[in-house]
mmCIF file of C-alpha atoms in Angstrom:
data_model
loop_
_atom_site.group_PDB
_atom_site.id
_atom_site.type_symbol
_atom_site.label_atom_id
_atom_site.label_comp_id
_atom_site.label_asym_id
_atom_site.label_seq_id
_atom_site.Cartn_x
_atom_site.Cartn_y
_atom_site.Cartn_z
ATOM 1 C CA UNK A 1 4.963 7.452 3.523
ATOM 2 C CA UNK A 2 7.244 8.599 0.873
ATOM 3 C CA UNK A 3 7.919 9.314 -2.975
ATOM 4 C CA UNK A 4 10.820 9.729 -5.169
ATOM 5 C CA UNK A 5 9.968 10.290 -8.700
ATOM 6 C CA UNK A 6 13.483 9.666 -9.606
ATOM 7 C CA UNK A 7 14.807 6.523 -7.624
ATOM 8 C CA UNK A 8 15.284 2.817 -7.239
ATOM 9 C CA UNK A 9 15.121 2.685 -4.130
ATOM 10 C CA UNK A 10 13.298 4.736 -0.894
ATOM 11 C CA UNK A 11 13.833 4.615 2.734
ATOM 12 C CA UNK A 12 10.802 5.794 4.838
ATOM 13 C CA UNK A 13 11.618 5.981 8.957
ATOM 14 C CA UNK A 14 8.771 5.110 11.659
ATOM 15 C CA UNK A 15 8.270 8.137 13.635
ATOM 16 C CA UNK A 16 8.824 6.143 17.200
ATOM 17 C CA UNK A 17 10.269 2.169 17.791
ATOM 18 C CA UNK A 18 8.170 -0.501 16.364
ATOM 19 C CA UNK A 19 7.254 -3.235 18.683
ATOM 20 C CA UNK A 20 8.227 -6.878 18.452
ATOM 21 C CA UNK A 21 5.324 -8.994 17.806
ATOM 22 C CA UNK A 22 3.270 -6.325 15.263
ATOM 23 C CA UNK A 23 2.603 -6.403 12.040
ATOM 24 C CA UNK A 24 4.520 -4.149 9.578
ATOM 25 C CA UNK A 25 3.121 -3.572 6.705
ATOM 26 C CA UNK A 26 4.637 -1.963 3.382
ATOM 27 C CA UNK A 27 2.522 -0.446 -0.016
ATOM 28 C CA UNK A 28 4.960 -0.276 -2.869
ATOM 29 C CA UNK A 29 3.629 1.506 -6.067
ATOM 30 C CA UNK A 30 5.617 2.412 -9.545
ATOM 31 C CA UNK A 31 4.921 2.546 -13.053
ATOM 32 C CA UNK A 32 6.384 2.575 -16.887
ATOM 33 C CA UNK A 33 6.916 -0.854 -16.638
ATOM 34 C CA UNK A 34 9.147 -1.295 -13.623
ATOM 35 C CA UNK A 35 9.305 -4.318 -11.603
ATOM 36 C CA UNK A 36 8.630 -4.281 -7.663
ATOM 37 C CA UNK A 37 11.160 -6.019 -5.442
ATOM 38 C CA UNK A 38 10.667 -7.254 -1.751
ATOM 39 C CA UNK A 39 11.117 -4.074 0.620
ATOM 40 C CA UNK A 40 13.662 -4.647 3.417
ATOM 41 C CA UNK A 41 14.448 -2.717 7.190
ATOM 42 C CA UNK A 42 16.991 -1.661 9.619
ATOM 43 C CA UNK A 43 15.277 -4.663 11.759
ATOM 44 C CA UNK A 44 16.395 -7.214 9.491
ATOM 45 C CA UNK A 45 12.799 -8.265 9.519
ATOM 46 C CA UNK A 46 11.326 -11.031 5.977
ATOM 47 C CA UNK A 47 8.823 -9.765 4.257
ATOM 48 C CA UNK A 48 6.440 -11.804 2.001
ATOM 49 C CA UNK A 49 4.688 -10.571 -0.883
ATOM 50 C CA UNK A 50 0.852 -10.486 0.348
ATOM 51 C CA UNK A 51 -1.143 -8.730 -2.837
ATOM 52 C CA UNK A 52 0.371 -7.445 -6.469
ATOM 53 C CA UNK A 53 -2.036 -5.942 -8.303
ATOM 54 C CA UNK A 54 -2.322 -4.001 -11.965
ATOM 55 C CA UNK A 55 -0.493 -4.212 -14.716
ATOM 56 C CA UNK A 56 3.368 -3.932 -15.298
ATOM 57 C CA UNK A 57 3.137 -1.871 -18.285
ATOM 58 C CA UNK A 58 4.541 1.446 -19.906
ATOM 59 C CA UNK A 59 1.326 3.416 -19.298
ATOM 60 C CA UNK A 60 -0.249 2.080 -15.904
ATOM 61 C CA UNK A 61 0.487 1.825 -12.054
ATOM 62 C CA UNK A 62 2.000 -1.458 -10.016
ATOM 63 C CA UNK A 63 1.070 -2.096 -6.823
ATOM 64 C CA UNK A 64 2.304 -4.662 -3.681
ATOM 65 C CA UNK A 65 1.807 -4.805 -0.604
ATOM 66 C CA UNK A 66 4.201 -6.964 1.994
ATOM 67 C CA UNK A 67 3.834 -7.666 5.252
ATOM 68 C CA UNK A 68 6.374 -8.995 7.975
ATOM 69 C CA UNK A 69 5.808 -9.448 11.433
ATOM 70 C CA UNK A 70 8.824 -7.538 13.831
ATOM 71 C CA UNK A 71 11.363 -9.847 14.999
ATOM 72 C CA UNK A 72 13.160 -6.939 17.472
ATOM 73 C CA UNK A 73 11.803 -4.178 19.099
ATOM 74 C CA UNK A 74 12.972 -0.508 18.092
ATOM 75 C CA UNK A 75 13.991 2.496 15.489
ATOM 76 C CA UNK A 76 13.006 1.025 12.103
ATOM 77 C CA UNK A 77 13.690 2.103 8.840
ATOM 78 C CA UNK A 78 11.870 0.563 5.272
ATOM 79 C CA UNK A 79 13.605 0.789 2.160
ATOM 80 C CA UNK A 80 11.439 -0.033 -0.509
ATOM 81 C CA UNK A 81 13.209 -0.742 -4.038
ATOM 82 C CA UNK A 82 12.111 -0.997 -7.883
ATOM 83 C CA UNK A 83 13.668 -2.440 -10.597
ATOM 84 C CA UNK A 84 14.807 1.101 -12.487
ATOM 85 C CA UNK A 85 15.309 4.426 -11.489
ATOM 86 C CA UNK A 86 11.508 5.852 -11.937
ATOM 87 C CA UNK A 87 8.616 7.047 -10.113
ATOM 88 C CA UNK A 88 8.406 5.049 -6.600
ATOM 89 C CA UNK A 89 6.068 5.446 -3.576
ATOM 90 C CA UNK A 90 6.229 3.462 -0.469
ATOM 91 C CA UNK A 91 3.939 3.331 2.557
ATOM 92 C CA UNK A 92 4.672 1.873 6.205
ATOM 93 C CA UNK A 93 1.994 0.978 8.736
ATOM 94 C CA UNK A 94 2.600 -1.446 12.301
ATOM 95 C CA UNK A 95 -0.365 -3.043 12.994
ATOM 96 C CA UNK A 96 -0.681 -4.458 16.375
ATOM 97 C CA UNK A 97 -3.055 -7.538 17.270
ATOM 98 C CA UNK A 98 -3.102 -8.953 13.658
ATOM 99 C CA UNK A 99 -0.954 -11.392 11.858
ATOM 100 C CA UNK A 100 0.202 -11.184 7.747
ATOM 101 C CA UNK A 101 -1.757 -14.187 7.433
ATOM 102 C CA UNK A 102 -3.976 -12.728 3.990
ATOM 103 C CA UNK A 103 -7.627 -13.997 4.882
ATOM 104 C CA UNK A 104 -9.023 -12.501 1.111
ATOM 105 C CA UNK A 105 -7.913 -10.232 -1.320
ATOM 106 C CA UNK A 106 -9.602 -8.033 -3.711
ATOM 107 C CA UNK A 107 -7.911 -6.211 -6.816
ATOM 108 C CA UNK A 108 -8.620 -3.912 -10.061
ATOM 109 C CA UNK A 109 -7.355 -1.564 -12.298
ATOM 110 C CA UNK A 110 -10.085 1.258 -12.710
ATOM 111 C CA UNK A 111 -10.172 4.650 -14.708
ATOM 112 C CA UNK A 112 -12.329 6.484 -13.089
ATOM 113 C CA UNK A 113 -12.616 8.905 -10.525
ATOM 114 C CA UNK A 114 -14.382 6.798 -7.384
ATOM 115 C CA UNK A 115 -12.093 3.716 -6.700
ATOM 116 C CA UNK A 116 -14.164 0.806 -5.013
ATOM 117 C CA UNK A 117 -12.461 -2.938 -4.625
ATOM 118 C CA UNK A 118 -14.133 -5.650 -2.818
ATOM 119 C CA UNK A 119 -12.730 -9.018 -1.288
ATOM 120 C CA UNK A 120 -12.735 -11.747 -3.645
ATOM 121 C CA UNK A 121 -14.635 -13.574 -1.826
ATOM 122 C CA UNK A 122 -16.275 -13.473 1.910
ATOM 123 C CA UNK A 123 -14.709 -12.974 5.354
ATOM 124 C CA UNK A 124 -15.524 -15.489 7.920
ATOM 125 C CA UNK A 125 -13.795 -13.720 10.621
ATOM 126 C CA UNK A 126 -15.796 -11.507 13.198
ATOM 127 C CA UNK A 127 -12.978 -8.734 13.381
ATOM 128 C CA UNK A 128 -11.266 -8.062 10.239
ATOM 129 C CA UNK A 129 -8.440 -5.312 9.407
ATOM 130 C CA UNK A 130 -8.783 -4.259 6.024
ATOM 131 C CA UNK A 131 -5.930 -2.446 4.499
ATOM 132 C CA UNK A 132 -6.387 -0.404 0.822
ATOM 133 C CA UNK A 133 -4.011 1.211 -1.258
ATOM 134 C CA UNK A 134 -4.461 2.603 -4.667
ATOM 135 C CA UNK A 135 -2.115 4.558 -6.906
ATOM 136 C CA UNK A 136 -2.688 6.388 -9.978
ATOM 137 C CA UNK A 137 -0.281 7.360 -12.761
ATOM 138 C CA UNK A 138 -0.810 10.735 -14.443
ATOM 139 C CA UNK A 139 -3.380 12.833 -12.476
ATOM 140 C CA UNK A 140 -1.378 13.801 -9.251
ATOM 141 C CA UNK A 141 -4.468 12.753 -7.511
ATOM 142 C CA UNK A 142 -5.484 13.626 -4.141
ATOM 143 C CA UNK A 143 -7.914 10.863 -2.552
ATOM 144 C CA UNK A 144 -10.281 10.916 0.008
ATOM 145 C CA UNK A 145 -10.805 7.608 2.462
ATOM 146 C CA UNK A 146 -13.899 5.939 2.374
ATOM 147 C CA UNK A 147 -16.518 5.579 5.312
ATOM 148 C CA UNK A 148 -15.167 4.378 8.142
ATOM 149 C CA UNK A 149 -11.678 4.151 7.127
ATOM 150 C CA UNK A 150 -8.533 6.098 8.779
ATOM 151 C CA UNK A 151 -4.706 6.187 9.212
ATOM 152 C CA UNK A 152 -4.518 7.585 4.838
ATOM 153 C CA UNK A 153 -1.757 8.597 3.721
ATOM 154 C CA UNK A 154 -0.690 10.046 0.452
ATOM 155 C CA UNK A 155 2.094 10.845 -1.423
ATOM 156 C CA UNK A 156 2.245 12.917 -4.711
ATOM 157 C CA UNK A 157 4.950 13.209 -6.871
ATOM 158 C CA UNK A 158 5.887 16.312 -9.417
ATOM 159 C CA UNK A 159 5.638 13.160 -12.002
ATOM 160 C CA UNK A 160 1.851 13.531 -11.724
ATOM 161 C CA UNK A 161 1.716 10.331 -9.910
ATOM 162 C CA UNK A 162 0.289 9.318 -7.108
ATOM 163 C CA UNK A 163 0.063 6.920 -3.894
ATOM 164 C CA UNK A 164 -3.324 6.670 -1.296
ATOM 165 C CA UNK A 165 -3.453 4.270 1.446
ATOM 166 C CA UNK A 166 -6.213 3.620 4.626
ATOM 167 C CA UNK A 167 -6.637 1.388 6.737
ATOM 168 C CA UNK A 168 -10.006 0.109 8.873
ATOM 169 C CA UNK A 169 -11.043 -2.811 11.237
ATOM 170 C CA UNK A 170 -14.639 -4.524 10.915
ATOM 171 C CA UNK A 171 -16.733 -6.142 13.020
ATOM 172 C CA UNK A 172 -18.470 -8.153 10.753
ATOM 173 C CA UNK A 173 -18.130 -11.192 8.661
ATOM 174 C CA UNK A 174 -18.935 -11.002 4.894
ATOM 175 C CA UNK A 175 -17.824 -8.987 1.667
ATOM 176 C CA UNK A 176 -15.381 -6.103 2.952
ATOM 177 C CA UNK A 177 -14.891 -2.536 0.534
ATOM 178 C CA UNK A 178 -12.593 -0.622 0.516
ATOM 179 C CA UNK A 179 -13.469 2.521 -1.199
ATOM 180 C CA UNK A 180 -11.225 6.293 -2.009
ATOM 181 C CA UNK A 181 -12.493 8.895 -4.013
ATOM 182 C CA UNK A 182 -9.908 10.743 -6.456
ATOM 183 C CA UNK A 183 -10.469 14.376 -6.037
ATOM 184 C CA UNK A 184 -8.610 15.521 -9.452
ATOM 185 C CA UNK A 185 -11.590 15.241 -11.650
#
């Protein structure tokens, strides 16, 4: 992961080759009213737009999250890119043994402390990978993942904004919750 506070665009390297095949997945996250664009790679892999969430405005975070699946094998780069020079955060993952095929999504713009957002509606598939991400705009925060979830990472800016990602697979059909806890207040 990685944050500029004063960019339009970021460029976060995997630490070893991606593999053809696996899902790569990429959190964008900005605010004061900037617009997210479509991340791109060294790999010259698509990505699609899978979730936006929050409001575009002067005084809240924007979130996305895009997923491609790797057309090539090795060294990747992502370059995530906003609309303005501003506060931007950007998050990589490779998945393997999943495809970007969204099976439900869950969203919401909270101002409080303990984040919790639920699929809209429920899973019907026996193994699941559930992916969260949740940024905040003026407390610096400093999350902590919810049960059973791993892989977080977060990225805080000197802006006083913040990024939190995690990651989890299920074995169960049903509602799935992703939950982070902001541990500035």
């Amino acid at each position: 992961s990685g944050n500029n506070e004063s960019a339009s665009s970021l460029a976060v390297p995997f630490n070893s080759a991606v593999t053809a095949g696996h899902l790569i997945l990429v959190a964008e996250s900005t605010y004061d009213g900037e617009t997210l664009e479509t991340p791109t790679d060294s790999l010259g892999n698509s990505f699609a737009q899978l979730v936006i969430a929050g409001v575009n405005s002067s005084d809240t975070a924007v979130i996305a999250v895009y997923g491609a699946t790797a057309n090539t094998s090795g060294s990747d780069t992502v370059t995530c890119h906003i609309s303005a020079t501003n506060n931007i955060h950007c998050h990589i993952y490779e998945v393997q043994g999943v495809t970007p095929t969204v099976d439900k999504t869950g969203n919401d713009q909270l101002f409080v402390y303990s984040q919790v957002v639920s699929t809209s509606d429920a899973t019907a598939n026996p193994v699941d990978y559930i992916f969260g991400f949740f940024a905040d705009n003026y407390q610096a925060s400093t999350f902590t993942a919810g049960t059973g979830f791993g892989d977080s990472e977060l990225s805080n800016s000197d802006g006083d904004d913040s990024a939190f990602s995690e990651d989890e697979v299920v074995i169960s059909t049903g509602i799935q919750t992703a939950t982070a806890t902001n541990g500035s207040g």
